[in-house]
mmCIF file of C-alpha atoms in Angstrom:
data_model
loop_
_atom_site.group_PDB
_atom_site.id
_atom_site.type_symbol
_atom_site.label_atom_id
_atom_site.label_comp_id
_atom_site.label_asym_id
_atom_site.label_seq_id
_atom_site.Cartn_x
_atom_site.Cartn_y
_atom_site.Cartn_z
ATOM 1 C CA UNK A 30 26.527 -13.907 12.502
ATOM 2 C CA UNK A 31 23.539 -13.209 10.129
ATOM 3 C CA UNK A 32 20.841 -11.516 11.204
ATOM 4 C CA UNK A 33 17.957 -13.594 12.144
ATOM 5 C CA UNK A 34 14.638 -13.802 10.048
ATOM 6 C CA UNK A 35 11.194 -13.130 10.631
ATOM 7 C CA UNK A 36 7.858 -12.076 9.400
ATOM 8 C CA UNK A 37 6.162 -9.124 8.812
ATOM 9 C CA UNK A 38 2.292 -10.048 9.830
ATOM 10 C CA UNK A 39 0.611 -8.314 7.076
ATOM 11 C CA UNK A 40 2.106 -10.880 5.238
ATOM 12 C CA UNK A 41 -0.426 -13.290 6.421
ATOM 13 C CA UNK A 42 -2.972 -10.836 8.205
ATOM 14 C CA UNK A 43 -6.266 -12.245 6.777
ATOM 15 C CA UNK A 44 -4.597 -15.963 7.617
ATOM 16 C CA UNK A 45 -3.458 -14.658 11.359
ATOM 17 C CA UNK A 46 -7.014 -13.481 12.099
ATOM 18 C CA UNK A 47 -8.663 -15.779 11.177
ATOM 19 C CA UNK A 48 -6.588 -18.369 13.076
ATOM 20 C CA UNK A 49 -3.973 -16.935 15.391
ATOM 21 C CA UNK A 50 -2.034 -19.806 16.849
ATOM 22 C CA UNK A 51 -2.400 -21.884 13.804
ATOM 23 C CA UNK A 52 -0.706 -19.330 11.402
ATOM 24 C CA UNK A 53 1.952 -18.435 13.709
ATOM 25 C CA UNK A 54 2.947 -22.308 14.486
ATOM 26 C CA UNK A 55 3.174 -22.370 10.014
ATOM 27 C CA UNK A 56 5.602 -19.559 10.349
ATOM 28 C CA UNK A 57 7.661 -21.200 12.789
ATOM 29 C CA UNK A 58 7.348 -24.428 11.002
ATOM 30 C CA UNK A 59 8.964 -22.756 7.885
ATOM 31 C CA UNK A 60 11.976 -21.861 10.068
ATOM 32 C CA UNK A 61 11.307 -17.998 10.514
ATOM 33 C CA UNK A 62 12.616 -17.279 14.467
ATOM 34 C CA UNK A 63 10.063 -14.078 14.962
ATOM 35 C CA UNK A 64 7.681 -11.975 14.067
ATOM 36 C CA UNK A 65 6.855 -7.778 13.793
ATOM 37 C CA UNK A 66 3.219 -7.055 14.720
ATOM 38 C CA UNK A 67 0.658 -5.418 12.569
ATOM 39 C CA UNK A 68 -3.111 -5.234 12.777
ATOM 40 C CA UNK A 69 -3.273 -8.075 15.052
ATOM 41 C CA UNK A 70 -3.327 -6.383 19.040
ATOM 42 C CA UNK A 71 -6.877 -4.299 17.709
ATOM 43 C CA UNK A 72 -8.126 -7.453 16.386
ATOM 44 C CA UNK A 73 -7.159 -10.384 19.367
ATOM 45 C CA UNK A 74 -5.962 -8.051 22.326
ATOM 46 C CA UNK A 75 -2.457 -7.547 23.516
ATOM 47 C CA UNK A 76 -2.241 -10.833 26.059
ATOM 48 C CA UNK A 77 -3.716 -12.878 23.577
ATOM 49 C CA UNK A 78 -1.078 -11.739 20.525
ATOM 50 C CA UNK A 79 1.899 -12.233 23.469
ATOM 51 C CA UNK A 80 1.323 -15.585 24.544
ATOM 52 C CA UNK A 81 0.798 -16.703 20.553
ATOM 53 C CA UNK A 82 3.951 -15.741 19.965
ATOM 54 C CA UNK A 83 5.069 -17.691 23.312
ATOM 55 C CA UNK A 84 3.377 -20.538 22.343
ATOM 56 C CA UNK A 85 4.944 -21.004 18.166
ATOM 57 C CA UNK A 86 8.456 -20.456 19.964
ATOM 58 C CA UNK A 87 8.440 -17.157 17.854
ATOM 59 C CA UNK A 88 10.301 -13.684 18.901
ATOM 60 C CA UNK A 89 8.649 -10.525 18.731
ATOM 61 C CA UNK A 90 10.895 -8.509 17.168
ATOM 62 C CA UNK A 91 8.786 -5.315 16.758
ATOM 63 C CA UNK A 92 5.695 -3.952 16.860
ATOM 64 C CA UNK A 93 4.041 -2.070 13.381
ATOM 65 C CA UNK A 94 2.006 0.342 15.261
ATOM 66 C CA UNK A 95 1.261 4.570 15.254
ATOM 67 C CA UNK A 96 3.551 6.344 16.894
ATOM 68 C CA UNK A 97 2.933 7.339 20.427
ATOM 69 C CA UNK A 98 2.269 10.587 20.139
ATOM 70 C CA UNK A 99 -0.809 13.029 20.809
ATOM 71 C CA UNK A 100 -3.670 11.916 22.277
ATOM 72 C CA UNK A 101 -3.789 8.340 21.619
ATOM 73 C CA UNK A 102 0.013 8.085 22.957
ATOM 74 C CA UNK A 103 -0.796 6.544 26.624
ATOM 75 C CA UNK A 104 -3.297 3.681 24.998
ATOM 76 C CA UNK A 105 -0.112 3.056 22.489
ATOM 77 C CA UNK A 106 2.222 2.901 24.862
ATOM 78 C CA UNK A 107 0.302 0.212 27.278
ATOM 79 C CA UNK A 108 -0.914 -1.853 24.501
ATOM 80 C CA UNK A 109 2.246 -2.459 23.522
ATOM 81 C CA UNK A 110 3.874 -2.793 26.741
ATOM 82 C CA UNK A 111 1.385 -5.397 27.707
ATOM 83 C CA UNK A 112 2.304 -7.087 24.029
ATOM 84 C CA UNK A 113 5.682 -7.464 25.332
ATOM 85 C CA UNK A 114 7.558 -5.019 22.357
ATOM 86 C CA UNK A 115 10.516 -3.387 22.827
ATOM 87 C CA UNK A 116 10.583 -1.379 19.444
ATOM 88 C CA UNK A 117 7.494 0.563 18.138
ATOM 89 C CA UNK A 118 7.608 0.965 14.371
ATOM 90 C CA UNK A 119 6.188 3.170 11.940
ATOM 91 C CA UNK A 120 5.853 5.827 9.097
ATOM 92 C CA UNK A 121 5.414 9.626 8.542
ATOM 93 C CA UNK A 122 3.120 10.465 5.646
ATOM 94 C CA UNK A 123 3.796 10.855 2.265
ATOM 95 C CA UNK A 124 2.796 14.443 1.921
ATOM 96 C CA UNK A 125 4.878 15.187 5.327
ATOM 97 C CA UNK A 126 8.014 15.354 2.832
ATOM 98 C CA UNK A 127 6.918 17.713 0.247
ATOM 99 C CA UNK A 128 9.134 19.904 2.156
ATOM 100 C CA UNK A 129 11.708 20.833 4.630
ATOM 101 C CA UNK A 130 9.084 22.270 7.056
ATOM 102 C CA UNK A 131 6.701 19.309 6.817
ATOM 103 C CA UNK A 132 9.389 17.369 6.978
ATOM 104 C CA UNK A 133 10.160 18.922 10.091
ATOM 105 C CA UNK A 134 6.337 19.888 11.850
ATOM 106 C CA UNK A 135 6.595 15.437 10.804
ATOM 107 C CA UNK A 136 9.631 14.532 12.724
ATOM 108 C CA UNK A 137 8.241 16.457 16.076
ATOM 109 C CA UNK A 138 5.514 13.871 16.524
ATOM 110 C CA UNK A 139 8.614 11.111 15.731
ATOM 111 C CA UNK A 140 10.592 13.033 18.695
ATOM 112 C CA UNK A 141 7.789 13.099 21.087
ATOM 113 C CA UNK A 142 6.986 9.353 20.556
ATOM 114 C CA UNK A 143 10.714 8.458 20.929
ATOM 115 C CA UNK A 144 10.436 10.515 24.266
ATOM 116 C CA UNK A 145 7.094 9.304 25.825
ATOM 117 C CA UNK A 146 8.613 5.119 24.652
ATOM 118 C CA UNK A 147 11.683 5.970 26.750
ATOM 119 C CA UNK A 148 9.793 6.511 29.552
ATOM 120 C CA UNK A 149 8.519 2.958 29.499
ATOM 121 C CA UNK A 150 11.525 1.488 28.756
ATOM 122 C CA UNK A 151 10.673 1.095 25.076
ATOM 123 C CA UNK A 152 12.495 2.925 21.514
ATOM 124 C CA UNK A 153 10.683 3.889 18.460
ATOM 125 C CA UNK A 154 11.878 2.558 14.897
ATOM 126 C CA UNK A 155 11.477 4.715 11.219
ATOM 127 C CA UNK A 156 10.442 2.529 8.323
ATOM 128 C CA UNK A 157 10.936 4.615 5.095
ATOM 129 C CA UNK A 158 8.728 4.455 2.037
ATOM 130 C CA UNK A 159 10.095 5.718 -1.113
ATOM 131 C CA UNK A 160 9.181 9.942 -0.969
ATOM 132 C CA UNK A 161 12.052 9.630 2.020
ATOM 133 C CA UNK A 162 14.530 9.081 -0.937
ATOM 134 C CA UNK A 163 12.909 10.699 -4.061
ATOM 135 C CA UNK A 164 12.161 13.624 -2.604
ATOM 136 C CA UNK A 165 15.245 15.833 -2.629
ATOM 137 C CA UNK A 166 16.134 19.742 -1.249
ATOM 138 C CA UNK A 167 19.083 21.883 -1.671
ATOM 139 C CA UNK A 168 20.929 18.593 -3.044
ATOM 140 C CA UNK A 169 20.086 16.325 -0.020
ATOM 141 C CA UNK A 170 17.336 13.818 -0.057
ATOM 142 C CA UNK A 171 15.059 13.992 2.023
ATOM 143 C CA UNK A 172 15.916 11.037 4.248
ATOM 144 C CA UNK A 173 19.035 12.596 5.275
ATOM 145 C CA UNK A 174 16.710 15.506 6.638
ATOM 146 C CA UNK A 175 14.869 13.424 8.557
ATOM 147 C CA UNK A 176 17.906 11.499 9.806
ATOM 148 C CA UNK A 177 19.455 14.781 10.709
ATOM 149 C CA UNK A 178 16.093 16.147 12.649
ATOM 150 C CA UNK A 179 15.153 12.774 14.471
ATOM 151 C CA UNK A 180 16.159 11.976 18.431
ATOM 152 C CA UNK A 181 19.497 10.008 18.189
ATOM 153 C CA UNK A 182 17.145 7.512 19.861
ATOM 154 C CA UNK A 183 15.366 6.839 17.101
ATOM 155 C CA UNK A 184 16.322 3.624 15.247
ATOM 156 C CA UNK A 185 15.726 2.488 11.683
ATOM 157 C CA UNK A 186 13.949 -0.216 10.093
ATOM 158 C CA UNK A 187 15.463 0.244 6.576
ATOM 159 C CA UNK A 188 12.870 -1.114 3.937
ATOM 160 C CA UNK A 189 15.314 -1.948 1.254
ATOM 161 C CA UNK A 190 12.619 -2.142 -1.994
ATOM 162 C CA UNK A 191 11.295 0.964 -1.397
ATOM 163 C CA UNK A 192 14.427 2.597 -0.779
ATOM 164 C CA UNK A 193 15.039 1.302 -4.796
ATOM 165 C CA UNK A 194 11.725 2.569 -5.821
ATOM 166 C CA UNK A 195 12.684 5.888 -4.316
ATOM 167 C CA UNK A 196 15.813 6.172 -6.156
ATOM 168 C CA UNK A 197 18.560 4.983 -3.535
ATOM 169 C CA UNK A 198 21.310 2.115 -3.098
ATOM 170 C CA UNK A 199 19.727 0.221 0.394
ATOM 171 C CA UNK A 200 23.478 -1.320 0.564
ATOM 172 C CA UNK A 201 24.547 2.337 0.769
ATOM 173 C CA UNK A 202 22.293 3.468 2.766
ATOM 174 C CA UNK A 203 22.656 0.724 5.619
ATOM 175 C CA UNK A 204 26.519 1.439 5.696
ATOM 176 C CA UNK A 205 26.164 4.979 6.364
ATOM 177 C CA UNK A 206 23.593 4.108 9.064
ATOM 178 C CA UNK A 207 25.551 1.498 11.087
ATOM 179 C CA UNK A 208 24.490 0.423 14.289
ATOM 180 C CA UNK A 209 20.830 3.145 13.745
ATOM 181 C CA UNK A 210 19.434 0.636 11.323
ATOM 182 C CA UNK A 211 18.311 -2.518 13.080
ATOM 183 C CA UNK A 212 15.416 -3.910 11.132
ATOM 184 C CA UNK A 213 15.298 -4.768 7.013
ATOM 185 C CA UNK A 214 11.937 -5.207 5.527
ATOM 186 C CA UNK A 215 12.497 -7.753 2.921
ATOM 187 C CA UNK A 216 10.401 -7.819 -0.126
ATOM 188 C CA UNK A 217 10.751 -8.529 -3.629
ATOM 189 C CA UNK A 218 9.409 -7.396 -7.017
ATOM 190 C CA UNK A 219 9.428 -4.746 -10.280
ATOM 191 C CA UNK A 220 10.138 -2.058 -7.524
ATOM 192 C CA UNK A 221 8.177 0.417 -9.645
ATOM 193 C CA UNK A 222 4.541 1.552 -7.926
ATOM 194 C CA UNK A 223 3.637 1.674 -4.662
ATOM 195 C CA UNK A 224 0.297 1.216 -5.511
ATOM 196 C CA UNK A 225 0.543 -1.419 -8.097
ATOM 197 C CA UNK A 226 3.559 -3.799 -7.883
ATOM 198 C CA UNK A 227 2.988 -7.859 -7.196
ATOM 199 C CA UNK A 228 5.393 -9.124 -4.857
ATOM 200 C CA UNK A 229 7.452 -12.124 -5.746
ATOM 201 C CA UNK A 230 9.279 -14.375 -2.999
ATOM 202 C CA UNK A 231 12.231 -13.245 -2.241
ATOM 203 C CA UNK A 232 15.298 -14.019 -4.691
ATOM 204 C CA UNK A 233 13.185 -13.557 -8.069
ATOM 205 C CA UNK A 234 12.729 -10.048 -8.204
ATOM 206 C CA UNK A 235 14.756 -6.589 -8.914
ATOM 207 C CA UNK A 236 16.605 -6.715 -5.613
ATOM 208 C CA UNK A 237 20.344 -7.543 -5.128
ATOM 209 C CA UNK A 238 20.022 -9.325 -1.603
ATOM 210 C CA UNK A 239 23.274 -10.546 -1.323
ATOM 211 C CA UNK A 240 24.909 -7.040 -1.488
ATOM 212 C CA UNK A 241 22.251 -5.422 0.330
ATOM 213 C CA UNK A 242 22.649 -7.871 3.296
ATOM 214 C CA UNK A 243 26.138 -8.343 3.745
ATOM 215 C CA UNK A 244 26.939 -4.690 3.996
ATOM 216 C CA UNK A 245 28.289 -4.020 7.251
ATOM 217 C CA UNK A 246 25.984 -2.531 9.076
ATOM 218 C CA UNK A 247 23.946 -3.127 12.208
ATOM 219 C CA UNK A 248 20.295 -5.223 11.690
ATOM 220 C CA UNK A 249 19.310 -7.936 14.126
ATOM 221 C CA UNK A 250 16.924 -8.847 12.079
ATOM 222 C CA UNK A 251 15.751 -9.628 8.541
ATOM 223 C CA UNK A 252 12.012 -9.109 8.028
ATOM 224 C CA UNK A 253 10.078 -10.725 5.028
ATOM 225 C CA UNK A 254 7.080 -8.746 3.790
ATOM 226 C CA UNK A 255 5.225 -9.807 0.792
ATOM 227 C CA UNK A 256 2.104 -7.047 0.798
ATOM 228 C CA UNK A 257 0.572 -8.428 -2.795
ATOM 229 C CA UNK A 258 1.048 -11.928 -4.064
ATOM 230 C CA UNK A 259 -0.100 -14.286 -7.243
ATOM 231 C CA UNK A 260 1.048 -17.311 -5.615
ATOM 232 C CA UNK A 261 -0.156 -18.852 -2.116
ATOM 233 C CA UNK A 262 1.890 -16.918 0.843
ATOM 234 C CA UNK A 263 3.075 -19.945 2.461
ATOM 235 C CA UNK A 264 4.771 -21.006 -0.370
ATOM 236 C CA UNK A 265 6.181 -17.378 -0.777
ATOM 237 C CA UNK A 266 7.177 -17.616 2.516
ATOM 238 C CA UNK A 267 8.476 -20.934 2.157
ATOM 239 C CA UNK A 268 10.716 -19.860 -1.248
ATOM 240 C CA UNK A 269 11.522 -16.656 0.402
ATOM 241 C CA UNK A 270 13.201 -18.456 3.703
ATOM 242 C CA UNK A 271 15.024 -20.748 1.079
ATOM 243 C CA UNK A 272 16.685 -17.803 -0.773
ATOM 244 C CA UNK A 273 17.918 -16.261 2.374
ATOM 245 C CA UNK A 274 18.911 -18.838 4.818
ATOM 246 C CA UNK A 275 20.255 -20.991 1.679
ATOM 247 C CA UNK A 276 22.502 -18.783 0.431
ATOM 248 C CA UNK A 277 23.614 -17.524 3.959
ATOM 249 C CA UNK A 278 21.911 -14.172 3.905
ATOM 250 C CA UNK A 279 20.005 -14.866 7.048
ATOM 251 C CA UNK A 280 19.612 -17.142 9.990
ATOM 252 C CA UNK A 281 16.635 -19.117 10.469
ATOM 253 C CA UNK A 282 16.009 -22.547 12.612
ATOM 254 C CA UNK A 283 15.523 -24.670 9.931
ATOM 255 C CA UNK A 284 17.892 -25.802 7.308
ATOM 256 C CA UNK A 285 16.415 -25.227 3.835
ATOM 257 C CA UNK A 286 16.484 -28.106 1.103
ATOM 258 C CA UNK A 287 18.888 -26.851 -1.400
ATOM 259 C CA UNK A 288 17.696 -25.361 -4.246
ATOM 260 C CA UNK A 289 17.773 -26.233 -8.018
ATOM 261 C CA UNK A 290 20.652 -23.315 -9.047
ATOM 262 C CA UNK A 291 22.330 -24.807 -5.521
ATOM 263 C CA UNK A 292 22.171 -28.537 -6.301
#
């Protein structure tokens, strides 16, 4: 069965805060079965976030939130465990793979996070930018480094376009991490700045999301994120859950009209 497809929520931050339930209802309306967290907990509280979700007939897939580690871990770890998340996501820095050794002073705050989650009954998720992959040592990347030095409990939300912009095949990639990678951030575009690329919906940009998708591997969940736009996001959205449901790639709750290269 195809994985099932959801949201990223800085998709439509500005739209979720400034109306919450409203937004979320859109997304569901569109067909998209759940949603990963970002920015939203700080700005509505943790009960409130939960029982939106409830209330659009969403999933929360995942949380996008710092991992739970130093000082700030404990406040982390409730927030989210009153949100209701199961998987904590998030990033190392940049600069932490400049080398093996930052690399590695990086994937001890990982570690600890993954440890402190398990004690609440919750797992922490990687979601790779593109230094993971251009950024290469003695002949290995830099993202098998980090797969080699995190806590096998650490899973993987693979983010396919910057996996490209780094340099790397994300159908490759997800086969050799199998059941590990359980999230795919879905986004679309030149795939050539970080800082500067537009977004397009998915389907009409560089990405080949047929062979990325239907590599065996093991994600539960497809996750659109469209983080710059020139068109409205709902109809991104909208074109974006067309592309993927309508051609099979993932599984959504609303049938999509077909298309004009499907009619």
């Amino acid at each position: 069965m195809a994985a099932g497809i959801g949201v990223m929520m800085y998709t439509v931050l500005d739209q979720a805060r400034a109306d919450l339930e409203g937004t979320l209802a859109r997304l569901a309306e569109l067909g998209y079965l759940g949603i990963e967290t970002y920015g939203l907990v700080e700005h509505f509280g943790s009960a409130r976030v939960r029982d939106a979700i409830a209330a659009a007939g969403l999933t929360l897939t995942s949380a996008h939130t710092p991992f739970p580690a130093g000082a700030d871990a404990e406040r982390l770890l409730d927030q989210n465990q009153e949100l209701g998340a199961e998987v904590l996501v998030w990033s190392m820095e940049r600069e932490e793979f400049d080398s093996p050794d930052a690399i590695r002073r990086g994937v001890a705050r990982v570690n600890e996070a993954a440890e402190r989650a398990a004690g609440r009954g919750m797992r922490i998720a990687y979601h790779n930018h593109f230094a993971e992959f251009s950024q290469e040592f003695g002949g290995r990347s830099a993202y098998d480094l980090l797969l080699e030095l995190l806590d096998d409990r650490v899973l993987v939300e693979l983010d396919a376009y910057w996996t490209v912009m780094g340099g790397a095949d994300p159908a490759q990639v997800l086969a050799g991490l199998g059941e590990r990678a359980r999230f795919v951030h879905v986004k679309d575009g030149p795939a050539l700045s970080y800082e500067d690329d537009v977004m397009v919906p998915i389907g009409e940009g560089r990405i080949d999301w047929t062979r990325t998708l239907t590599t065996p591997s093991g994600p539960r969940w497809h996750i659109v994120e469209l983080e710059r736009l020139h068109i409205d996001t709902f109809e991104a959205l909208r074109r974006s859950y067309a592309h993927l449901v309508g051609h099979g790639l993932s599984r959504g709750a609303v049938v999509p009209a077909p298309t004009e290269e499907q009619a």
